[in-house]
């Protein structure tokens, strides 16, 4: 196929997949489930430093001699995905490899297509793993080729409600009405989860800072009260013993902010006979 003929073919495929009669919408529930899954997978593979190409129902897939199709989610391992990716389709003949995994999200669509037709088709194309998330019925179906040469899927038997994906190195399960991915025992986080956690951490830090500030203010208040108590006690002893205290001397006592100095003056006030002796250095 010449480059011109290939481009015409791609244009026809893109127009066909853009036809609203062919591409009947499944609503927000379907769209959000796809976005949520891809967000978690992309974040995980970025975190472990492994490249993965992920498409979320935007790219048609072209296998040689096969009708084009557009999976809800597909993955190809060890293929970079630049931010300015200009692919209009995944053309197996050009890429040199087919898909590693497909996930279909079933909500209001044609059930036989995902649960019967695609099971046969994807196995025939040699796609190693295929999962169907039946969001409406809250069921998960997993299929795997037993060998690279096999062209018939075997069902993945869940263990403890989890379906192991050898391609992703993750487990899939439905929890609390959502498709979740598990790396070991830990569920993968999405962008919203991380933002929520960061907000929670910030709020916790702010609360601790406010608490620390309140404690500092309380300590300052207690220190000021202790100083005032020492000052009042000293002046009371002077008055009780009849020791004359001039206005300047009283102001010196009131302005003294050193507890040790006030305590020293307080001890002297109980034994000496004049203000000069009390304030002596």
PDB file of C-alpha atoms in Angstrom:
ATOM      1  CA  UNK A   1       0.000   0.000   0.000  1.00  0.00           C
ATOM      2  CA  UNK A   2       1.421   3.353  -1.060  1.00  0.00           C
ATOM      3  CA  UNK A   3       1.705   6.164   1.497  1.00  0.00           C
ATOM      4  CA  UNK A   4      -1.129   8.021  -0.254  1.00  0.00           C
ATOM      5  CA  UNK A   5      -3.408   4.981  -0.257  1.00  0.00           C
ATOM      6  CA  UNK A   6      -2.562   4.264   3.372  1.00  0.00           C
ATOM      7  CA  UNK A   7      -3.437   7.832   4.396  1.00  0.00           C
ATOM      8  CA  UNK A   8      -6.753   7.650   2.526  1.00  0.00           C
ATOM      9  CA  UNK A   9      -7.516   4.411   4.319  1.00  0.00           C
ATOM     10  CA  UNK A  10      -6.689   5.931   7.723  1.00  0.00           C
ATOM     11  CA  UNK A  11      -8.872   8.939   6.931  1.00  0.00           C
ATOM     12  CA  UNK A  12     -11.776   6.646   6.076  1.00  0.00           C
ATOM     13  CA  UNK A  13     -11.303   4.699   9.317  1.00  0.00           C
ATOM     14  CA  UNK A  14     -11.191   7.861  11.415  1.00  0.00           C
ATOM     15  CA  UNK A  15     -14.336   9.211   9.760  1.00  0.00           C
ATOM     16  CA  UNK A  16     -16.109   5.890  10.296  1.00  0.00           C
ATOM     17  CA  UNK A  17     -15.195   5.809  13.979  1.00  0.00           C
ATOM     18  CA  UNK A  18     -16.369   9.403  14.353  1.00  0.00           C
ATOM     19  CA  UNK A  19     -19.804   8.597  12.989  1.00  0.00           C
ATOM     20  CA  UNK A  20     -22.286   8.975  15.871  1.00  0.00           C
ATOM     21  CA  UNK A  21     -24.452   6.184  14.413  1.00  0.00           C
ATOM     22  CA  UNK A  22     -21.506   3.784  14.685  1.00  0.00           C
ATOM     23  CA  UNK A  23     -20.032   5.130  17.886  1.00  0.00           C
ATOM     24  CA  UNK A  24     -23.056   5.249  20.160  1.00  0.00           C
ATOM     25  CA  UNK A  25     -22.230   6.985  23.404  1.00  0.00           C
ATOM     26  CA  UNK A  26     -22.363   5.090  26.662  1.00  0.00           C
ATOM     27  CA  UNK A  27     -22.586   8.138  28.863  1.00  0.00           C
ATOM     28  CA  UNK A  28     -20.449   9.529  31.615  1.00  0.00           C
ATOM     29  CA  UNK A  29     -20.366   6.315  33.632  1.00  0.00           C
ATOM     30  CA  UNK A  30     -18.578   4.573  30.776  1.00  0.00           C
ATOM     31  CA  UNK A  31     -16.206   7.476  30.103  1.00  0.00           C
ATOM     32  CA  UNK A  32     -15.272   8.036  33.745  1.00  0.00           C
ATOM     33  CA  UNK A  33     -14.539   4.339  34.291  1.00  0.00           C
ATOM     34  CA  UNK A  34     -12.088   4.374  31.357  1.00  0.00           C
ATOM     35  CA  UNK A  35     -10.410   7.591  32.454  1.00  0.00           C
ATOM     36  CA  UNK A  36     -10.077   6.350  36.019  1.00  0.00           C
ATOM     37  CA  UNK A  37      -8.445   3.077  34.930  1.00  0.00           C
ATOM     38  CA  UNK A  38      -5.970   4.740  32.565  1.00  0.00           C
ATOM     39  CA  UNK A  39      -5.077   7.371  35.164  1.00  0.00           C
ATOM     40  CA  UNK A  40      -4.163   4.694  37.703  1.00  0.00           C
ATOM     41  CA  UNK A  41      -2.205   2.587  35.231  1.00  0.00           C
ATOM     42  CA  UNK A  42      -0.260   5.535  33.846  1.00  0.00           C
ATOM     43  CA  UNK A  43       0.613   6.766  37.340  1.00  0.00           C
ATOM     44  CA  UNK A  44       1.793   3.303  38.394  1.00  0.00           C
ATOM     45  CA  UNK A  45       4.033   2.692  35.393  1.00  0.00           C
ATOM     46  CA  UNK A  46       5.495   6.182  35.662  1.00  0.00           C
ATOM     47  CA  UNK A  47       6.263   5.494  39.328  1.00  0.00           C
ATOM     48  CA  UNK A  48       8.082   2.206  38.619  1.00  0.00           C
ATOM     49  CA  UNK A  49       9.912   3.699  35.644  1.00  0.00           C
ATOM     50  CA  UNK A  50       8.580   1.375  32.958  1.00  0.00           C
ATOM     51  CA  UNK A  51       7.312   2.633  29.636  1.00  0.00           C
ATOM     52  CA  UNK A  52       3.801   1.779  28.536  1.00  0.00           C
ATOM     53  CA  UNK A  53       1.593   3.044  25.746  1.00  0.00           C
ATOM     54  CA  UNK A  54      -1.985   3.479  26.920  1.00  0.00           C
ATOM     55  CA  UNK A  55      -4.944   4.541  24.809  1.00  0.00           C
ATOM     56  CA  UNK A  56      -8.377   5.323  26.135  1.00  0.00           C
ATOM     57  CA  UNK A  57     -10.888   4.777  23.346  1.00  0.00           C
ATOM     58  CA  UNK A  58      -9.313   7.420  21.122  1.00  0.00           C
ATOM     59  CA  UNK A  59      -7.237   5.330  18.715  1.00  0.00           C
ATOM     60  CA  UNK A  60      -8.489   2.839  16.179  1.00  0.00           C
ATOM     61  CA  UNK A  61      -6.377  -0.314  15.822  1.00  0.00           C
ATOM     62  CA  UNK A  62      -5.449  -1.772  12.447  1.00  0.00           C
ATOM     63  CA  UNK A  63      -4.196  -5.351  12.119  1.00  0.00           C
ATOM     64  CA  UNK A  64      -3.196  -6.498   8.626  1.00  0.00           C
ATOM     65  CA  UNK A  65      -6.177  -7.882   6.732  1.00  0.00           C
ATOM     66  CA  UNK A  66      -8.567  -7.194   9.632  1.00  0.00           C
ATOM     67  CA  UNK A  67     -11.403  -4.688  10.094  1.00  0.00           C
ATOM     68  CA  UNK A  68     -10.409  -1.759  12.264  1.00  0.00           C
ATOM     69  CA  UNK A  69     -11.589  -1.672  15.864  1.00  0.00           C
ATOM     70  CA  UNK A  70     -11.375   0.802  18.745  1.00  0.00           C
ATOM     71  CA  UNK A  71     -10.973  -0.742  22.233  1.00  0.00           C
ATOM     72  CA  UNK A  72     -11.999   1.187  25.310  1.00  0.00           C
ATOM     73  CA  UNK A  73      -8.486   0.763  26.727  1.00  0.00           C
ATOM     74  CA  UNK A  74      -5.444  -0.891  25.260  1.00  0.00           C
ATOM     75  CA  UNK A  75      -1.860  -1.206  26.435  1.00  0.00           C
ATOM     76  CA  UNK A  76       1.431  -1.907  24.712  1.00  0.00           C
ATOM     77  CA  UNK A  77       4.410  -2.423  26.984  1.00  0.00           C
ATOM     78  CA  UNK A  78       7.828  -0.809  26.549  1.00  0.00           C
ATOM     79  CA  UNK A  79       6.608   1.738  24.034  1.00  0.00           C
ATOM     80  CA  UNK A  80       7.080   5.445  24.876  1.00  0.00           C
ATOM     81  CA  UNK A  81       4.067   7.743  24.790  1.00  0.00           C
ATOM     82  CA  UNK A  82       5.193  11.328  24.154  1.00  0.00           C
ATOM     83  CA  UNK A  83       2.911  14.170  25.186  1.00  0.00           C
ATOM     84  CA  UNK A  84       2.842  15.426  21.598  1.00  0.00           C
ATOM     85  CA  UNK A  85       2.029  11.987  20.140  1.00  0.00           C
ATOM     86  CA  UNK A  86       0.575  12.493  16.663  1.00  0.00           C
ATOM     87  CA  UNK A  87      -0.653   8.936  16.093  1.00  0.00           C
ATOM     88  CA  UNK A  88      -4.100   8.837  14.515  1.00  0.00           C
ATOM     89  CA  UNK A  89      -4.298   5.043  14.796  1.00  0.00           C
ATOM     90  CA  UNK A  90      -2.272   2.076  16.029  1.00  0.00           C
ATOM     91  CA  UNK A  91      -1.194   0.478  12.771  1.00  0.00           C
ATOM     92  CA  UNK A  92       0.386  -2.878  13.612  1.00  0.00           C
ATOM     93  CA  UNK A  93       2.270  -3.032  10.317  1.00  0.00           C
ATOM     94  CA  UNK A  94       3.931   0.316  11.086  1.00  0.00           C
ATOM     95  CA  UNK A  95       4.479  -0.237  14.817  1.00  0.00           C
ATOM     96  CA  UNK A  96       5.917  -3.691  14.301  1.00  0.00           C
ATOM     97  CA  UNK A  97       3.832  -5.177  17.100  1.00  0.00           C
ATOM     98  CA  UNK A  98       0.274  -5.709  18.205  1.00  0.00           C
ATOM     99  CA  UNK A  99      -1.517  -4.971  21.458  1.00  0.00           C
ATOM    100  CA  UNK A 100      -0.491  -6.580  24.755  1.00  0.00           C
ATOM    101  CA  UNK A 101      -3.751  -6.056  26.624  1.00  0.00           C
ATOM    102  CA  UNK A 102      -7.273  -4.791  26.069  1.00  0.00           C
ATOM    103  CA  UNK A 103      -9.871  -3.706  28.632  1.00  0.00           C
ATOM    104  CA  UNK A 104     -13.455  -3.126  27.562  1.00  0.00           C
ATOM    105  CA  UNK A 105     -15.867  -1.276  29.847  1.00  0.00           C
ATOM    106  CA  UNK A 106     -19.364  -2.631  29.376  1.00  0.00           C
ATOM    107  CA  UNK A 107     -22.237  -0.470  30.516  1.00  0.00           C
ATOM    108  CA  UNK A 108     -25.109   0.102  28.074  1.00  0.00           C
ATOM    109  CA  UNK A 109     -23.403  -1.267  24.972  1.00  0.00           C
ATOM    110  CA  UNK A 110     -23.910  -4.390  22.920  1.00  0.00           C
ATOM    111  CA  UNK A 111     -23.063  -7.175  25.401  1.00  0.00           C
ATOM    112  CA  UNK A 112     -22.409  -9.902  22.836  1.00  0.00           C
ATOM    113  CA  UNK A 113     -19.707  -7.780  21.196  1.00  0.00           C
ATOM    114  CA  UNK A 114     -17.607  -7.576  24.370  1.00  0.00           C
ATOM    115  CA  UNK A 115     -18.425 -10.937  25.960  1.00  0.00           C
ATOM    116  CA  UNK A 116     -18.459 -13.180  22.883  1.00  0.00           C
ATOM    117  CA  UNK A 117     -17.275 -11.548  19.667  1.00  0.00           C
ATOM    118  CA  UNK A 118     -14.239  -9.800  21.138  1.00  0.00           C
ATOM    119  CA  UNK A 119     -13.222 -12.881  23.107  1.00  0.00           C
ATOM    120  CA  UNK A 120     -12.855 -14.725  19.803  1.00  0.00           C
ATOM    121  CA  UNK A 121     -11.435 -11.792  17.861  1.00  0.00           C
ATOM    122  CA  UNK A 122      -8.761 -10.665  20.330  1.00  0.00           C
ATOM    123  CA  UNK A 123      -7.590 -14.254  20.839  1.00  0.00           C
ATOM    124  CA  UNK A 124      -7.351 -14.741  17.079  1.00  0.00           C
ATOM    125  CA  UNK A 125      -5.269 -11.563  16.806  1.00  0.00           C
ATOM    126  CA  UNK A 126      -2.865 -12.904  19.449  1.00  0.00           C
ATOM    127  CA  UNK A 127      -3.577 -10.256  22.107  1.00  0.00           C
ATOM    128  CA  UNK A 128      -2.191 -11.920  25.272  1.00  0.00           C
ATOM    129  CA  UNK A 129      -4.819 -10.680  27.749  1.00  0.00           C
ATOM    130  CA  UNK A 130      -8.347  -9.343  27.605  1.00  0.00           C
ATOM    131  CA  UNK A 131     -10.510  -8.057  30.457  1.00  0.00           C
ATOM    132  CA  UNK A 132     -14.136  -6.972  30.466  1.00  0.00           C
ATOM    133  CA  UNK A 133     -15.355  -4.719  33.263  1.00  0.00           C
ATOM    134  CA  UNK A 134     -19.131  -5.068  33.309  1.00  0.00           C
ATOM    135  CA  UNK A 135     -19.817  -1.886  35.207  1.00  0.00           C
ATOM    136  CA  UNK A 136     -23.573  -2.200  35.204  1.00  0.00           C
ATOM    137  CA  UNK A 137     -23.572  -5.756  36.611  1.00  0.00           C
ATOM    138  CA  UNK A 138     -20.415  -5.139  38.671  1.00  0.00           C
ATOM    139  CA  UNK A 139     -18.657  -8.163  37.216  1.00  0.00           C
ATOM    140  CA  UNK A 140     -15.154  -8.710  35.899  1.00  0.00           C
ATOM    141  CA  UNK A 141     -14.147 -11.213  33.223  1.00  0.00           C
ATOM    142  CA  UNK A 142     -10.533 -12.060  32.415  1.00  0.00           C
ATOM    143  CA  UNK A 143      -9.037 -14.009  29.519  1.00  0.00           C
ATOM    144  CA  UNK A 144      -5.475 -15.055  28.726  1.00  0.00           C
ATOM    145  CA  UNK A 145      -3.696 -16.894  25.928  1.00  0.00           C
ATOM    146  CA  UNK A 146      -2.083 -19.977  27.529  1.00  0.00           C
ATOM    147  CA  UNK A 147       0.906 -19.733  25.149  1.00  0.00           C
ATOM    148  CA  UNK A 148       2.135 -17.073  22.712  1.00  0.00           C
ATOM    149  CA  UNK A 149       1.141 -19.316  19.806  1.00  0.00           C
ATOM    150  CA  UNK A 150      -2.357 -20.074  21.115  1.00  0.00           C
ATOM    151  CA  UNK A 151      -5.319 -18.410  19.464  1.00  0.00           C
ATOM    152  CA  UNK A 152      -7.969 -19.362  21.957  1.00  0.00           C
ATOM    153  CA  UNK A 153      -8.376 -17.738  25.355  1.00  0.00           C
ATOM    154  CA  UNK A 154      -8.551 -19.452  28.687  1.00  0.00           C
ATOM    155  CA  UNK A 155     -10.540 -17.800  31.451  1.00  0.00           C
ATOM    156  CA  UNK A 156      -8.525 -16.251  34.266  1.00  0.00           C
ATOM    157  CA  UNK A 157      -9.688 -17.790  37.527  1.00  0.00           C
ATOM    158  CA  UNK A 158      -9.892 -15.159  40.276  1.00  0.00           C
ATOM    159  CA  UNK A 159      -8.066 -15.676  43.556  1.00  0.00           C
ATOM    160  CA  UNK A 160      -9.761 -14.014  46.481  1.00  0.00           C
ATOM    161  CA  UNK A 161     -11.818 -11.924  44.071  1.00  0.00           C
ATOM    162  CA  UNK A 162      -8.744 -10.685  42.188  1.00  0.00           C
ATOM    163  CA  UNK A 163      -7.818 -11.365  38.578  1.00  0.00           C
ATOM    164  CA  UNK A 164      -4.065 -11.515  37.961  1.00  0.00           C
ATOM    165  CA  UNK A 165      -2.683  -9.779  34.885  1.00  0.00           C
ATOM    166  CA  UNK A 166       0.682 -11.148  33.802  1.00  0.00           C
ATOM    167  CA  UNK A 167       1.009  -8.351  31.244  1.00  0.00           C
ATOM    168  CA  UNK A 168       0.579  -5.540  33.778  1.00  0.00           C
ATOM    169  CA  UNK A 169       2.050  -7.317  36.769  1.00  0.00           C
ATOM    170  CA  UNK A 170      -1.072  -6.230  38.665  1.00  0.00           C
ATOM    171  CA  UNK A 171      -4.290  -7.679  40.014  1.00  0.00           C
ATOM    172  CA  UNK A 172      -7.690  -6.391  38.944  1.00  0.00           C
ATOM    173  CA  UNK A 173     -10.761  -6.444  41.180  1.00  0.00           C
ATOM    174  CA  UNK A 174     -14.027  -4.665  41.769  1.00  0.00           C
ATOM    175  CA  UNK A 175     -14.218  -2.910  45.119  1.00  0.00           C
ATOM    176  CA  UNK A 176     -16.906  -0.508  46.284  1.00  0.00           C
ATOM    177  CA  UNK A 177     -18.449  -0.467  42.830  1.00  0.00           C
ATOM    178  CA  UNK A 178     -15.245   0.487  40.992  1.00  0.00           C
ATOM    179  CA  UNK A 179     -12.527  -1.246  39.009  1.00  0.00           C
ATOM    180  CA  UNK A 180      -9.346  -1.239  41.068  1.00  0.00           C
ATOM    181  CA  UNK A 181      -5.770  -2.296  40.332  1.00  0.00           C
ATOM    182  CA  UNK A 182      -3.527  -3.819  42.992  1.00  0.00           C
ATOM    183  CA  UNK A 183       0.263  -3.943  43.153  1.00  0.00           C
ATOM    184  CA  UNK A 184       0.830  -6.611  45.759  1.00  0.00           C
ATOM    185  CA  UNK A 185      -1.585  -5.759  48.558  1.00  0.00           C
ATOM    186  CA  UNK A 186      -1.770  -2.046  47.813  1.00  0.00           C
ATOM    187  CA  UNK A 187      -4.392  -0.488  45.550  1.00  0.00           C
ATOM    188  CA  UNK A 188      -3.112   1.918  42.919  1.00  0.00           C
ATOM    189  CA  UNK A 189      -3.809   5.580  43.509  1.00  0.00           C
ATOM    190  CA  UNK A 190      -5.134   7.956  40.926  1.00  0.00           C
ATOM    191  CA  UNK A 191      -4.443  11.634  40.444  1.00  0.00           C
ATOM    192  CA  UNK A 192      -7.521  12.613  42.450  1.00  0.00           C
ATOM    193  CA  UNK A 193      -6.455  10.319  45.295  1.00  0.00           C
ATOM    194  CA  UNK A 194      -2.973  11.828  45.387  1.00  0.00           C
ATOM    195  CA  UNK A 195      -4.339  15.366  45.299  1.00  0.00           C
ATOM    196  CA  UNK A 196      -6.727  14.453  48.106  1.00  0.00           C
ATOM    197  CA  UNK A 197      -3.894  12.984  50.147  1.00  0.00           C
ATOM    198  CA  UNK A 198      -1.726  16.035  49.573  1.00  0.00           C
ATOM    199  CA  UNK A 199      -4.588  18.277  50.658  1.00  0.00           C
ATOM    200  CA  UNK A 200      -5.064  16.125  53.731  1.00  0.00           C
ATOM    201  CA  UNK A 201      -1.344  16.341  54.543  1.00  0.00           C
ATOM    202  CA  UNK A 202      -1.412  20.104  54.099  1.00  0.00           C
ATOM    203  CA  UNK A 203      -4.453  20.432  56.331  1.00  0.00           C
ATOM    204  CA  UNK A 204      -2.791  18.233  58.939  1.00  0.00           C
ATOM    205  CA  UNK A 205       0.397  20.314  58.820  1.00  0.00           C
ATOM    206  CA  UNK A 206      -1.613  23.512  59.050  1.00  0.00           C
ATOM    207  CA  UNK A 207      -3.536  22.157  62.022  1.00  0.00           C
ATOM    208  CA  UNK A 208      -0.287  21.158  63.734  1.00  0.00           C
ATOM    209  CA  UNK A 209       1.200  24.568  63.020  1.00  0.00           C
ATOM    210  CA  UNK A 210      -1.864  26.261  64.477  1.00  0.00           C
ATOM    211  CA  UNK A 211      -1.701  23.977  67.499  1.00  0.00           C
ATOM    212  CA  UNK A 212       2.009  24.742  67.980  1.00  0.00           C
ATOM    213  CA  UNK A 213       1.310  28.467  67.645  1.00  0.00           C
ATOM    214  CA  UNK A 214      -1.450  28.197  70.231  1.00  0.00           C
ATOM    215  CA  UNK A 215       0.899  26.345  72.569  1.00  0.00           C
ATOM    216  CA  UNK A 216       3.552  29.039  72.115  1.00  0.00           C
ATOM    217  CA  UNK A 217       1.003  31.736  72.840  1.00  0.00           C
ATOM    218  CA  UNK A 218      -0.168  29.826  75.913  1.00  0.00           C
ATOM    219  CA  UNK A 219       3.415  29.436  77.133  1.00  0.00           C
ATOM    220  CA  UNK A 220       4.047  33.145  76.594  1.00  0.00           C
ATOM    221  CA  UNK A 221       0.896  33.992  78.550  1.00  0.00           C
ATOM    222  CA  UNK A 222       1.918  31.707  81.399  1.00  0.00           C
ATOM    223  CA  UNK A 223       5.417  33.219  81.450  1.00  0.00           C
ATOM    224  CA  UNK A 224       3.967  36.729  81.541  1.00  0.00           C
ATOM    225  CA  UNK A 225       1.632  35.710  84.381  1.00  0.00           C
ATOM    226  CA  UNK A 226       4.570  34.222  86.317  1.00  0.00           C
ATOM    227  CA  UNK A 227       6.580  37.440  85.911  1.00  0.00           C
ATOM    228  CA  UNK A 228       3.638  39.542  87.065  1.00  0.00           C
ATOM    229  CA  UNK A 229       3.193  37.267  90.078  1.00  0.00           C
ATOM    230  CA  UNK A 230       6.883  37.657  91.040  1.00  0.00           C
ATOM    231  CA  UNK A 231       6.685  41.426  90.627  1.00  0.00           C
ATOM    232  CA  UNK A 232       3.514  41.698  92.729  1.00  0.00           C
ATOM    233  CA  UNK A 233       4.950  39.411  95.415  1.00  0.00           C
ATOM    234  CA  UNK A 234       8.105  41.516  95.648  1.00  0.00           C
ATOM    235  CA  UNK A 235       6.185  44.790  95.984  1.00  0.00           C
ATOM    236  CA  UNK A 236       3.851  43.208  98.549  1.00  0.00           C
ATOM    237  CA  UNK A 237       6.779  42.090 100.737  1.00  0.00           C
ATOM    238  CA  UNK A 238       8.362  45.544 100.509  1.00  0.00           C
ATOM    239  CA  UNK A 239       5.096  47.154 101.595  1.00  0.00           C
ATOM    240  CA  UNK A 240       4.577  44.641 104.417  1.00  0.00           C
ATOM    241  CA  UNK A 241       8.076  45.257 105.801  1.00  0.00           C
ATOM    242  CA  UNK A 242       7.758  49.031 105.469  1.00  0.00           C
ATOM    243  CA  UNK A 243      10.655  49.373 103.004  1.00  0.00           C
ATOM    244  CA  UNK A 244      10.253  52.617 101.069  1.00  0.00           C
ATOM    245  CA  UNK A 245       9.947  52.082  97.305  1.00  0.00           C
ATOM    246  CA  UNK A 246      10.160  55.179  95.099  1.00  0.00           C
ATOM    247  CA  UNK A 247       8.268  55.481  91.821  1.00  0.00           C
ATOM    248  CA  UNK A 248      11.494  54.810  89.911  1.00  0.00           C
ATOM    249  CA  UNK A 249      12.214  51.728  92.000  1.00  0.00           C
ATOM    250  CA  UNK A 250       8.658  50.442  91.501  1.00  0.00           C
ATOM    251  CA  UNK A 251       8.958  51.047  87.741  1.00  0.00           C
ATOM    252  CA  UNK A 252      12.250  49.111  87.746  1.00  0.00           C
ATOM    253  CA  UNK A 253      10.515  46.178  89.429  1.00  0.00           C
ATOM    254  CA  UNK A 254       7.553  46.333  87.026  1.00  0.00           C
ATOM    255  CA  UNK A 255       9.802  46.462  83.947  1.00  0.00           C
ATOM    256  CA  UNK A 256      12.117  43.620  85.009  1.00  0.00           C
ATOM    257  CA  UNK A 257      11.486  40.608  82.723  1.00  0.00           C
ATOM    258  CA  UNK A 258      14.171  38.308  84.176  1.00  0.00           C
ATOM    259  CA  UNK A 259      12.640  35.741  86.574  1.00  0.00           C
ATOM    260  CA  UNK A 260      16.002  34.980  88.204  1.00  0.00           C
ATOM    261  CA  UNK A 261      16.600  38.662  89.031  1.00  0.00           C
ATOM    262  CA  UNK A 262      13.118  39.028  90.478  1.00  0.00           C
ATOM    263  CA  UNK A 263      13.571  35.923  92.608  1.00  0.00           C
ATOM    264  CA  UNK A 264      16.904  37.271  93.904  1.00  0.00           C
ATOM    265  CA  UNK A 265      15.284  40.592  94.832  1.00  0.00           C
ATOM    266  CA  UNK A 266      12.400  38.738  96.467  1.00  0.00           C
ATOM    267  CA  UNK A 267      14.768  36.788  98.759  1.00  0.00           C
ATOM    268  CA  UNK A 268      16.613  39.992  99.743  1.00  0.00           C
ATOM    269  CA  UNK A 269      13.358  41.834 100.433  1.00  0.00           C
ATOM    270  CA  UNK A 270      12.622  39.387 103.219  1.00  0.00           C
ATOM    271  CA  UNK A 271      15.854  40.165 105.117  1.00  0.00           C
ATOM    272  CA  UNK A 272      17.364  43.572 104.198  1.00  0.00           C
ATOM    273  CA  UNK A 273      16.224  46.982 105.416  1.00  0.00           C
ATOM    274  CA  UNK A 274      16.350  49.243 102.354  1.00  0.00           C
ATOM    275  CA  UNK A 275      15.430  49.312  98.678  1.00  0.00           C
ATOM    276  CA  UNK A 276      19.033  49.992  97.742  1.00  0.00           C
ATOM    277  CA  UNK A 277      20.056  46.701  99.341  1.00  0.00           C
ATOM    278  CA  UNK A 278      17.258  44.862  97.545  1.00  0.00           C
ATOM    279  CA  UNK A 279      18.338  46.182  94.129  1.00  0.00           C
ATOM    280  CA  UNK A 280      22.062  45.994  94.723  1.00  0.00           C
ATOM    281  CA  UNK A 281      24.013  44.306  91.913  1.00  0.00           C
TER     282      UNK A 281
END
